[in-house]
Coordinates of C-alpha atoms and ligand atoms in Angstrom, one line a residue:
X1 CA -51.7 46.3 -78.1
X2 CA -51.2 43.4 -80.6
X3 CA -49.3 43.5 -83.8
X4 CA -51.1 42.0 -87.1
X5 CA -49.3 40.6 -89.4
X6 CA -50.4 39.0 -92.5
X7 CA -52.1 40.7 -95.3
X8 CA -54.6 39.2 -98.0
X9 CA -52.9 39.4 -101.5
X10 CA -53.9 42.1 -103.5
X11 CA -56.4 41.3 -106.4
X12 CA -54.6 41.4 -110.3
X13 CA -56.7 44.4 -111.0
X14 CA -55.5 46.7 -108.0
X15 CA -51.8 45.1 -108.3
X16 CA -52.1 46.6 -111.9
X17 CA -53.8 49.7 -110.8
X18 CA -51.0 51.4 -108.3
X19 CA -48.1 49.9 -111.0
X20 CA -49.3 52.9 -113.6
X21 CA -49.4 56.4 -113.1
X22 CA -52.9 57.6 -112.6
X23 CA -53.9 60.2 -115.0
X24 CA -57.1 63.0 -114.6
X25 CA -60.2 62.6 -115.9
X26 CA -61.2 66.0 -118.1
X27 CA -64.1 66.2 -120.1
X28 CA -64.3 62.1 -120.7
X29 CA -60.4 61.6 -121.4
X30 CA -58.1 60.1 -119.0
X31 CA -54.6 63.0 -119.7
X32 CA -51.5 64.0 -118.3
X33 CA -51.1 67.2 -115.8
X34 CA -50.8 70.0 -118.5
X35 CA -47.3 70.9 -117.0
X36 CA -46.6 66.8 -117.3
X37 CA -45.7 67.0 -113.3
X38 CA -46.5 63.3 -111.1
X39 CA -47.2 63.2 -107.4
X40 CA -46.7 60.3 -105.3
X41 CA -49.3 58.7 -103.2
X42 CA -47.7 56.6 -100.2
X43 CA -48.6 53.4 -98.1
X44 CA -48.9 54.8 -94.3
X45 CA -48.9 51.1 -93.4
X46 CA -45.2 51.6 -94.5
X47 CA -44.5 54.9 -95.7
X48 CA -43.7 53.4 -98.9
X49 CA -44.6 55.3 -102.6
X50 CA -47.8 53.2 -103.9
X51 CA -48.7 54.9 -107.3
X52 CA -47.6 57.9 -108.8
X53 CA -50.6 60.3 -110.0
X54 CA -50.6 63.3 -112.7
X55 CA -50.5 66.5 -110.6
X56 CA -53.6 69.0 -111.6
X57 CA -52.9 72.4 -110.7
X58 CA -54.6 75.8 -111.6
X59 CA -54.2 75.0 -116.1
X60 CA -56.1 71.6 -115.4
X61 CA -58.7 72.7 -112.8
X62 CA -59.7 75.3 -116.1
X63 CA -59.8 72.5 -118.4
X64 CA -62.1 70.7 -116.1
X65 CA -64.0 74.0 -115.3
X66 CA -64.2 74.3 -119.0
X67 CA -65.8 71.1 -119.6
X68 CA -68.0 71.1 -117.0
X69 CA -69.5 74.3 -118.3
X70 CA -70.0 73.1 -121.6
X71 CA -71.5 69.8 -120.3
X72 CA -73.6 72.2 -117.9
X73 CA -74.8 74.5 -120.8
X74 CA -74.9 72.8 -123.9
X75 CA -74.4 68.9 -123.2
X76 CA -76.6 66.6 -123.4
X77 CA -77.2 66.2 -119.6
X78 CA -79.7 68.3 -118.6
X79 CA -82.0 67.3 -122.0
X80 CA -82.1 63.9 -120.4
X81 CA -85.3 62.7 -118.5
X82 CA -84.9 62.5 -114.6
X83 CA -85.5 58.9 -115.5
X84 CA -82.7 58.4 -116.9
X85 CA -80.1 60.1 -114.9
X86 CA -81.4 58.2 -112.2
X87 CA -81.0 55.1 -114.2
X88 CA -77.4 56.2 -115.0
X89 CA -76.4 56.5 -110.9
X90 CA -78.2 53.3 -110.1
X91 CA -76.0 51.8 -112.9
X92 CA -73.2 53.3 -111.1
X93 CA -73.8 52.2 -107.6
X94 CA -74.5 48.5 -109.5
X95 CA -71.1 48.8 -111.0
X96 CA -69.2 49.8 -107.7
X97 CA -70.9 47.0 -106.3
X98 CA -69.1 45.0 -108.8
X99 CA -66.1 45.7 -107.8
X100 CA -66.4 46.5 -104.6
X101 CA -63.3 44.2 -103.3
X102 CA -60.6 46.1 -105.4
X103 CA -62.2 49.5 -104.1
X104 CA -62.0 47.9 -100.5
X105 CA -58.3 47.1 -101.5
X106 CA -57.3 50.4 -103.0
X107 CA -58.5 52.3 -99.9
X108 CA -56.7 50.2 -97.4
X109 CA -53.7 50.7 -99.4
X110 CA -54.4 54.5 -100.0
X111 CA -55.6 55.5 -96.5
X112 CA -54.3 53.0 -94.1
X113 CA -57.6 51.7 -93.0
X114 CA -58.4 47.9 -92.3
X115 CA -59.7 46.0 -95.3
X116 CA -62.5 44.8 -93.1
X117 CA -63.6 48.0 -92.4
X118 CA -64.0 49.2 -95.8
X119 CA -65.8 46.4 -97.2
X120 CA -68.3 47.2 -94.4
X121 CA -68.7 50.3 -93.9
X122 CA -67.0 52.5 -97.2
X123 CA -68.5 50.4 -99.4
X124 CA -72.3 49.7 -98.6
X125 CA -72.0 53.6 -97.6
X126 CA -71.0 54.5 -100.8
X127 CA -73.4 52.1 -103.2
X128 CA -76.2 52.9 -101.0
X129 CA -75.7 56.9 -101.3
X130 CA -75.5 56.6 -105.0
X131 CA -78.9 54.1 -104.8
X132 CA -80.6 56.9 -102.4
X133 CA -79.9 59.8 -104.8
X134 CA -80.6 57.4 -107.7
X135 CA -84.3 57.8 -105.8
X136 CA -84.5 61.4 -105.6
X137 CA -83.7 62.1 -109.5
X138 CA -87.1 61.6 -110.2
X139 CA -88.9 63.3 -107.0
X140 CA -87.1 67.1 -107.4
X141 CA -90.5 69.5 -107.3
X142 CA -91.4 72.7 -107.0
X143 CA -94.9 74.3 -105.4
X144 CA -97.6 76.1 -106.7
X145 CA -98.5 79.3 -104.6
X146 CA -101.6 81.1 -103.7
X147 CA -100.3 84.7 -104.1
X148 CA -101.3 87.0 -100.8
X149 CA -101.5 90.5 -102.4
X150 CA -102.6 89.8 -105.9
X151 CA -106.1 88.6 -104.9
X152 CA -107.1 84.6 -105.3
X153 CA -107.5 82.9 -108.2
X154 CA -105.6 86.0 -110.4
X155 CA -102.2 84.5 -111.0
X156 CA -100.9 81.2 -111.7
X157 CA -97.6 81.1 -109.7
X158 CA -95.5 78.4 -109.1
X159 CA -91.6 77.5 -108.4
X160 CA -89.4 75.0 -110.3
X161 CA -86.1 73.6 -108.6
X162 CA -83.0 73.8 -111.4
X163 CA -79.6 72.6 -111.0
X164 CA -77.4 75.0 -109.6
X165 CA -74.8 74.3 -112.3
X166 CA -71.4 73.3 -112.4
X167 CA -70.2 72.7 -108.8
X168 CA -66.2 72.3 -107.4
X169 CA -66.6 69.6 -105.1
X170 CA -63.0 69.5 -102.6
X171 CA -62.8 66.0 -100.0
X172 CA -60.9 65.0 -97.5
X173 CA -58.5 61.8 -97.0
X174 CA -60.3 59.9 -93.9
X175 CA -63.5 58.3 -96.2
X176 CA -61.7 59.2 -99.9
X177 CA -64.3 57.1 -101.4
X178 CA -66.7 57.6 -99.3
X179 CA -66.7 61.5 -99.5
X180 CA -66.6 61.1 -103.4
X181 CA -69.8 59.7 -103.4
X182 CA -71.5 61.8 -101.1
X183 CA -70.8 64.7 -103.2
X184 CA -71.3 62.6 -106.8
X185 CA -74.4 61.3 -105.9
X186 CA -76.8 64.1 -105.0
X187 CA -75.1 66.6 -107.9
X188 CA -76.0 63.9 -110.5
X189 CA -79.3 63.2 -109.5
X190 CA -79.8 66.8 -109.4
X191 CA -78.5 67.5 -113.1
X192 CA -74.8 69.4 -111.9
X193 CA -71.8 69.0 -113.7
X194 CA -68.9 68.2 -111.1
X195 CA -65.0 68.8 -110.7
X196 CA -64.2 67.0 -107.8
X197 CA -60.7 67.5 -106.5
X198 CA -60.0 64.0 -104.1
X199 CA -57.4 64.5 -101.8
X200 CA -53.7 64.3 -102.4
X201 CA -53.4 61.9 -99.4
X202 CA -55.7 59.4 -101.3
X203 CA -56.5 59.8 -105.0
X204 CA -56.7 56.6 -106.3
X205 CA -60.7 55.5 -105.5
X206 CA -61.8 58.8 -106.5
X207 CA -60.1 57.7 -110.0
X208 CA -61.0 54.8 -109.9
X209 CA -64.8 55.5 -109.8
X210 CA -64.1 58.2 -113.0
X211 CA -63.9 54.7 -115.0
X212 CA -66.9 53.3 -113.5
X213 CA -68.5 56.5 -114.0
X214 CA -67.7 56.7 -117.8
X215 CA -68.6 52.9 -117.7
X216 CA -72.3 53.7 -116.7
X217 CA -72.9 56.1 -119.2
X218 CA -72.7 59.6 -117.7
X219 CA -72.2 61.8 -120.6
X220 CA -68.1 63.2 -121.1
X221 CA -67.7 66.6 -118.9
X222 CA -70.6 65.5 -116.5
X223 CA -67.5 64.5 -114.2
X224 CA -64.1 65.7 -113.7
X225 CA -61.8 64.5 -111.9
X226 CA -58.4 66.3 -111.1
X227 CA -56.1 65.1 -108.4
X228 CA -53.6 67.3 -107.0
X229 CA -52.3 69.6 -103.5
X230 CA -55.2 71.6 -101.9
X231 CA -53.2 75.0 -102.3
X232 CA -52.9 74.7 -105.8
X233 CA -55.9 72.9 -107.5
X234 CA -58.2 73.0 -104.6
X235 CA -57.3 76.7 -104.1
X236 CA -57.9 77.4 -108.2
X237 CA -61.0 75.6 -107.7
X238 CA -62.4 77.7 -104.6
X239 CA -61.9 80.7 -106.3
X240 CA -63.0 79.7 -110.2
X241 CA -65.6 82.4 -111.4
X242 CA -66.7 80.0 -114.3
X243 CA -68.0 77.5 -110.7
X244 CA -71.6 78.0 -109.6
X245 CA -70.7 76.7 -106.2
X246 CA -68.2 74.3 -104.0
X247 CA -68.5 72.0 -101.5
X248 CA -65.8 71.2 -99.2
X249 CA -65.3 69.0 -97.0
X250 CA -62.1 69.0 -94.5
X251 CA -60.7 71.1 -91.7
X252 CA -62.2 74.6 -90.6
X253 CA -59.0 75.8 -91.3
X254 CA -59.1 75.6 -94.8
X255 CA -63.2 76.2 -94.9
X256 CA -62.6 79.8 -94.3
X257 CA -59.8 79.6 -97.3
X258 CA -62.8 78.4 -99.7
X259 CA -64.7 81.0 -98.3
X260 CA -62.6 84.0 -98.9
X261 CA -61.8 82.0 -102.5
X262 CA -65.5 81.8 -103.2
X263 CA -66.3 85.3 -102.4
X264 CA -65.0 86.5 -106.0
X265 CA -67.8 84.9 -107.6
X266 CA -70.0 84.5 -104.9
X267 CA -70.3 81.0 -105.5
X268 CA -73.0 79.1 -103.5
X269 CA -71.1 77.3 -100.7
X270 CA -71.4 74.3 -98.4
X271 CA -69.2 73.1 -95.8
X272 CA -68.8 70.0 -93.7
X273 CA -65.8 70.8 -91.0
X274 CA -64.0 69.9 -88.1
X275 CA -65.8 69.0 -84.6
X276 CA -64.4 68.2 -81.3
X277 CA -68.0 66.0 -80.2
X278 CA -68.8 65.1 -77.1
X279 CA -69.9 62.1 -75.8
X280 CA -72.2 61.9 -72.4
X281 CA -72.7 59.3 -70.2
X282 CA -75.3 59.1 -67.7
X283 CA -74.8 56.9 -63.9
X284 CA -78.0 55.3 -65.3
X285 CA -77.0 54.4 -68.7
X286 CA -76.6 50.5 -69.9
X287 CA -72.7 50.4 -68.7
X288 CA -72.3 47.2 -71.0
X289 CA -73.1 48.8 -74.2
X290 CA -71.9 52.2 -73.6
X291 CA -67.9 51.0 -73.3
X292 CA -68.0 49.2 -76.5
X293 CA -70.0 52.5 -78.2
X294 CA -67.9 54.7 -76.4
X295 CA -64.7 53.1 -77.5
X296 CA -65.9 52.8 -81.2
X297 CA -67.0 56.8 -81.1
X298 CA -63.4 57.5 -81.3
X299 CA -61.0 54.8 -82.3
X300 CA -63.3 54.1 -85.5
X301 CA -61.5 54.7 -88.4
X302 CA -58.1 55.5 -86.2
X303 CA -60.5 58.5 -85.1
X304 CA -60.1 60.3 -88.0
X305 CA -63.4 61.2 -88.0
X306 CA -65.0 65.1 -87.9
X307 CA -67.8 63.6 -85.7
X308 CA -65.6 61.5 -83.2
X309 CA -66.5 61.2 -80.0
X310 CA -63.6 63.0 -78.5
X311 CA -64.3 64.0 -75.4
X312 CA -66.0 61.6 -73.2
X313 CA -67.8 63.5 -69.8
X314 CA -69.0 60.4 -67.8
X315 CA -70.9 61.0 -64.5
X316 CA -69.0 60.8 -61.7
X317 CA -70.2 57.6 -60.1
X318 CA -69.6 55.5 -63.6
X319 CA -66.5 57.3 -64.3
X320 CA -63.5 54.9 -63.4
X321 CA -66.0 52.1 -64.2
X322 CA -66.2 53.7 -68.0
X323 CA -62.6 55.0 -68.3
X324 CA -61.3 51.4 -67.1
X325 CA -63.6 49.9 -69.3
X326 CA -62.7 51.9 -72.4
X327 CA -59.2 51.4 -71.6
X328 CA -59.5 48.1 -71.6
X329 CA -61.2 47.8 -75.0
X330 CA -58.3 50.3 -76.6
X331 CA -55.3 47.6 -74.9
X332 CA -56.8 44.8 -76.9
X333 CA -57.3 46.2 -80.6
X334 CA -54.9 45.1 -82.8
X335 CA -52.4 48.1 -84.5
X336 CA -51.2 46.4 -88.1
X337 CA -51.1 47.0 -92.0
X338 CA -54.9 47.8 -93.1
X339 CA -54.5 45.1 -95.7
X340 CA -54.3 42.0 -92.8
X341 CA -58.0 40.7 -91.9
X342 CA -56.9 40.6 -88.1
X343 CA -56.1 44.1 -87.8
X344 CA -58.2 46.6 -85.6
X345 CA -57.2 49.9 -86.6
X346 CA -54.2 50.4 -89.0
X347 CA -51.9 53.7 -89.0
X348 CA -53.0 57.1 -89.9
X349 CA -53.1 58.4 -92.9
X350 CA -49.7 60.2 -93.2
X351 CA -46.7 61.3 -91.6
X352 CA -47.9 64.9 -91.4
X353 CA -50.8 63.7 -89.3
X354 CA -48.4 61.7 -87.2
X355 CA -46.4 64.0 -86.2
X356 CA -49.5 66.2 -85.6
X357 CA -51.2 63.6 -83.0
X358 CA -47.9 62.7 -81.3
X359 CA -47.7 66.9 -81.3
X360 CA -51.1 67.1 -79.4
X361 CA -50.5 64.2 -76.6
X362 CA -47.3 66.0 -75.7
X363 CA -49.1 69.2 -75.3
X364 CA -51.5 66.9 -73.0
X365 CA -48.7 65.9 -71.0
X366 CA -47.5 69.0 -70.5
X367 CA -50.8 70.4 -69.4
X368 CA -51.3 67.8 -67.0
X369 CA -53.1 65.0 -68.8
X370 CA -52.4 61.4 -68.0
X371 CA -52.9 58.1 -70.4
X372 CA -54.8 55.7 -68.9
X373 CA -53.9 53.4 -72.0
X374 CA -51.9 54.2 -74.8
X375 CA -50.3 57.8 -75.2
X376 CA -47.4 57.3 -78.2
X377 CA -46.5 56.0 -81.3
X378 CA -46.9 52.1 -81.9
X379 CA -43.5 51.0 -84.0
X380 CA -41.2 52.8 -85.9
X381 CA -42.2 52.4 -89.4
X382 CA -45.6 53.3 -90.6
X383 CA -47.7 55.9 -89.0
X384 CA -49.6 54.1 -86.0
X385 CA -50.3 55.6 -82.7
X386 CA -52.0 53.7 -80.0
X387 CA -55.4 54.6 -79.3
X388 CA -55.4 56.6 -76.3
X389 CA -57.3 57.7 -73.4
X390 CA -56.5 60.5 -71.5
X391 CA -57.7 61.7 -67.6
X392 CA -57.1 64.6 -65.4
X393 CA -57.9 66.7 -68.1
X394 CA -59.6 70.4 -67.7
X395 CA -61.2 72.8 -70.2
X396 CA -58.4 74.7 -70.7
X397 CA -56.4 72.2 -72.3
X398 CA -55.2 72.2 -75.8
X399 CA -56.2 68.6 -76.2
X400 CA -59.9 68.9 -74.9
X401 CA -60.5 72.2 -76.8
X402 CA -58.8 71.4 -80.2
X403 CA -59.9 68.7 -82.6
X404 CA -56.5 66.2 -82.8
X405 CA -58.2 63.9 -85.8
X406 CA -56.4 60.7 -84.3
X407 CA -57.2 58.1 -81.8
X408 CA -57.8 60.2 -78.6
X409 CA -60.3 60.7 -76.4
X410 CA -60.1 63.0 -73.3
X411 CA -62.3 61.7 -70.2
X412 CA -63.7 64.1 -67.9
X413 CA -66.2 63.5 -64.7
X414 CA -69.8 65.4 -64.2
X415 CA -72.1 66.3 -61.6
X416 CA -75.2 67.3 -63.2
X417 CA -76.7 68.1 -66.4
X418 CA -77.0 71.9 -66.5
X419 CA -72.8 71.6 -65.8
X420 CA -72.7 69.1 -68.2
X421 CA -74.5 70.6 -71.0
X422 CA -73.1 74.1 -70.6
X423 CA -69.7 71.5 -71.1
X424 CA -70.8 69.9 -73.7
X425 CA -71.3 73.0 -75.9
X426 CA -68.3 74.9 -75.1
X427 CA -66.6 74.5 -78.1
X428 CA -66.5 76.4 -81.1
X429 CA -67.9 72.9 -83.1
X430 CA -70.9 71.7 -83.3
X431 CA -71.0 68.3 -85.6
X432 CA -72.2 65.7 -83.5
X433 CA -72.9 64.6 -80.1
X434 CA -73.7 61.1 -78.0
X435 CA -76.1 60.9 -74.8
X436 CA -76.0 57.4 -73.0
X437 CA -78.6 56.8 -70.6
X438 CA -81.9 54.7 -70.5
X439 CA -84.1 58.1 -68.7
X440 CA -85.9 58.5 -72.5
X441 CA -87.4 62.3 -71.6
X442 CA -83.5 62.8 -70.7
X443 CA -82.3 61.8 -73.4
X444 CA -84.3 64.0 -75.7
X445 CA -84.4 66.5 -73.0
X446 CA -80.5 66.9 -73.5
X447 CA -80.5 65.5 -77.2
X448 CA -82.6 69.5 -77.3
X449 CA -80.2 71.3 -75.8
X450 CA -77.0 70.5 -77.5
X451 CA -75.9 72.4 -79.9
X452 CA -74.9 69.5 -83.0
X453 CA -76.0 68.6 -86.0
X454 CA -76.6 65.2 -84.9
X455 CA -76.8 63.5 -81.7
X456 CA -76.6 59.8 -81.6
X457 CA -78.8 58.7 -78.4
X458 CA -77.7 54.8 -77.2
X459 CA -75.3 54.5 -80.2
X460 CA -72.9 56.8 -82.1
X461 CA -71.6 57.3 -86.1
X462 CA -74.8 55.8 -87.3
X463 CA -74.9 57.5 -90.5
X464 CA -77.3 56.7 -93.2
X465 CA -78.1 58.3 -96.8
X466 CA -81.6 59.6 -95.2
X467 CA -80.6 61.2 -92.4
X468 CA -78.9 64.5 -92.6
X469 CA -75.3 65.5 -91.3
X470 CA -73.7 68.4 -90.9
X471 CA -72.8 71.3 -88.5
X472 CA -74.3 73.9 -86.0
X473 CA -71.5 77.0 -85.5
X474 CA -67.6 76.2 -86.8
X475 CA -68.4 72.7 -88.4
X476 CA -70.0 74.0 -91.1
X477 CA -72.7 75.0 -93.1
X478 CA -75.5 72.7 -94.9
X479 CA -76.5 69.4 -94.7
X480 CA -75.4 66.9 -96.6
X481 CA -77.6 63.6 -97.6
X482 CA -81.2 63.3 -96.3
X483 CA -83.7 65.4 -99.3
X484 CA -81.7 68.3 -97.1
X485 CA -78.8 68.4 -99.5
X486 CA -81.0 68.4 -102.6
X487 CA -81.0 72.4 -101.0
X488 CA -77.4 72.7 -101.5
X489 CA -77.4 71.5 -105.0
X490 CA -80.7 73.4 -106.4
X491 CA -81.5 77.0 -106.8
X492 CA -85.4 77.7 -106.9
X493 CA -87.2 79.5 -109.7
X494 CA -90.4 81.8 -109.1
X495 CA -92.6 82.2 -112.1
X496 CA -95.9 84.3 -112.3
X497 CA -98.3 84.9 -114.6
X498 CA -101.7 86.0 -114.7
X499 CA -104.7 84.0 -115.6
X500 CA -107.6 86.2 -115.1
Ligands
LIG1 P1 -56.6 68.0 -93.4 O1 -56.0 69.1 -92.6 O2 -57.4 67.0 -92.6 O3 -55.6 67.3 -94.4 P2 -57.7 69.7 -95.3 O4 -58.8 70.6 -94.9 O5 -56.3 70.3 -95.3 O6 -57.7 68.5 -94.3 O7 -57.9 69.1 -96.7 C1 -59.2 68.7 -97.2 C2 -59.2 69.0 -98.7 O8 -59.0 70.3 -98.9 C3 -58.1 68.3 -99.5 O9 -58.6 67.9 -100.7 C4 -57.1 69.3 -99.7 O10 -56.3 69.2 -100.8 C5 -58.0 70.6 -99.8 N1 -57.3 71.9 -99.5 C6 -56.3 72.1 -98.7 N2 -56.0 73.4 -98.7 C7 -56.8 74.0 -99.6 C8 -57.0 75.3 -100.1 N3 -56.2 76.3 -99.7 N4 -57.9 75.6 -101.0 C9 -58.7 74.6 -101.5 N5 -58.6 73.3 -101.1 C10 -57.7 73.0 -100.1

């Protein structure tokens, strides 16, 4: 594994950016942390502070309730035309677009990811959600209904679909952007009034896009944004009675924490968790493109992924073929700070998750796993670990079972597809999914079996505003983008009344 070197120079804008501290967005105004307290945000590449941001704990996440509520019930958001809310998130996507090369910059440096990467697949991900929901503004309807009991033609009834109201919306670090939009976009479009709580791993784009957002018109309180530590604001958040819902995205772990929070209220909520996917490949698959596919399932984004392709279960007589060939893809990618345009994958996003992968290969080892590439730490400064492969793994195993959220992908042979199916869905997740084989009723013969939100069939982390994602059992529950998550962000009114 190669060591980049050189990074592109930071623009003025983002140099200025991470030399202030970052303050919360409430109600239209950037302010302090009512208790005044600063966190810092740190470089993984080096483990170096990058900017200091206000700290929101349970005081600010009320403020930003509060304004939200207002902005919900007597703001001037929900008088405006669905025409023009969709104008304003089209404006927004237009402006992120703008400046999509700081954005690109700011998450490098936030998250630890290469700047390539961002600017082509953060960023078109992020405009394009904001365009898609931009779309739907316009198209949210209800139905009229033929009544069954009350005779034809007796009643006029029909049902409307209304904002749900003012949502807590809690993201992860591995897409900071990213996630911000997918939760922004279709709560706009459908008239909501948002706190969104980025994570304390990687505030700064989240904030970033509050100015963009307040640049494209969106009235004051529409969106709130209040950085700070999950057990503090995200947990005041979870549990506010004055929120009509939350959506979290992150571990399972902390799902069931926003549940049990939630349950005071009983706020709506949707959830978008862990996964521990697998990835199956057929003897009769296109060898050639399943290495590089299978490679990218899991070391995209350092595998910091809820959908990675984790475990790979490769029939028997492609096995060493696959495992070889995947190795040999992971030996040349290039380890380095996010920020140089050579770099491959940069270092994970903290030392915490460090320590956590490094933590789950040694419990391979000791189980009986072997790397066949990779299997430790690259370097000493900066969070990198070399992406991994590891064989003579078994069910049992800590590191086939559990979801590591880092560059590692356990390899195990097959011998036919009932084994491999029951295999497959043995696992407490059920995000995603990968089938590799050119047998088409295969393919969609065991594309119906699996129990996953999305299986990817001769590809894998296609993801697209129009096609839903989310989780069967522990990863979750809803679907976010697609018109699916227009669900998650409406209730539906009945009304009745007789006309003859
Ligand atoms: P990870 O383990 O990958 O860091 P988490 O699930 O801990 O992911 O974090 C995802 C998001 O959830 C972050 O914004 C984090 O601050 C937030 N969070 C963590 N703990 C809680 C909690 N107890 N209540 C609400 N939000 C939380």
């Amino acid at each position: 594994m190669a060591t980049a070197t050189q990074a592109v120079p930071l623009t003025e804008h983002v140099s200025k950016y991470v030399a202030k501290t970052r303050q919360m967005l409430i109600n239209g105004k950037w302010v302090d942390a009512a208790s005044g307290k600063t966190f810092p945000t740190y470089n993984p590449a080096t483990g170096d502070v990058l900017a200091n941001v206000a700290e929101g704990d349970k005081e600010d996440i009320n403020r930003a309730v509060t304004a939200a509520r207002h902005a919900f019930d007597n703001g001037p958001w929900r008088k405006l035309s669905p025409g023009e809310r969709a104008r304003m998130i089209w404006k927004l996507a237009d402006l992120v677009e703008k400046h999509a090369e700081e954005f690109a910059q700011l998450e490098s440096l936030d998250n630890g990811k290469p700047l390539t990467i961002a600017r082509v697949a953060d960023l078109p991900g992020t405009i394009e959600m904001f365009r898609y929901m931009a779309g739907w503004a316009t198209k949210i309807e209800g139905n009229t209904i033929p009544l069954v009991l009350q005779g034809g033609g007796k009643f006029l009834a029909y049902t409307l679909r209304e904002p749900v109201g003012v949502v807590g919306q809690i993201i992860p670090w591995n897409f900071p952007l990213l996630m911000a939009a997918w939760k922004l976009a279709p709560a706009l479009a459908t008239g909501c009034c948002v706190v969104l709580k980025p994570a304390e791993q990687t505030p700064l784009t989240a904030l970033l896009l509050g100015e963009l957002v307040q640049e494209a018109g969106i009235p004051d309180g529409v969106v709130n944004i209040v950085p700070g530590y999950g057990e503090t604001a995200g947990a005041a958040l979870a549990a506010h009675d004055k929120v009509d819902k939350v959506a979290f995205t992150g571990s399972t772990e902390v799902g069931k924490l926003i549940l049990k929070a939630a349950a005071g209220n009983l706020k709506k909520v949707s959830l978008e968790l862990g996964g521990k996917s697998p990835n199956l490949v057929f003897n009769d698959a296109d060898i050639d493109a399943t290495i590089p596919g299978a490679a990218m399932a899991i070391f995209f984004n350092h595998g910091q992924c809820c959908c990675a392709g984790s475990r790979l279960y490769v029939e028997d007589k492609q096995f060493d073929k696959v495992v070889d060939g995947v190795s040999q893809l992971a030996s040349k990618i290039r380890i380095g700070n996010g920020l140089d345009p050579s770099t491959d994958m940069g270092p994970l996003v903290s030392e915490e998750q460090l320590n956590r992968v490094c933590g789950y290969l040694e419990s391979g080892y000791h189980e009986g796993a072997k790397a066949a590439v990779g299997g430790k730490r690259h370097g000493a400064k900066g969070y990198f670990v070399e992406p991994t492969v590891l064989v003579n793994t078994n069910e049992k195993m800590k590191v086939v079972r559990e979801e590591i959220f880092g560059p590692v992908v356990t390899a195990t042979p097959f011998k036919n597809i009932d084994d491999l199916v029951a295999k497959a869905n043995d696992t407490e997740y059920g995000l995603a999914a990968g089938v590799w084989t050119k047998d088409i009723a295969k393919a969609h013969h065991v594309a119906s079996m699996l129990r996953a939100g999305s299986v990817w069939i001769n590809c894998y982390n296609v993801f697209d505003p129009a096609l839903p994602f989310g989780g069967y059992k522990q990863s979750g529950w809803g679907r976010e983008m697609g018109h699916e998550v227009l669900e998650l962000y409406t209730e539906v009114k009945s009304v009745c009344t007789p006309i003859a």
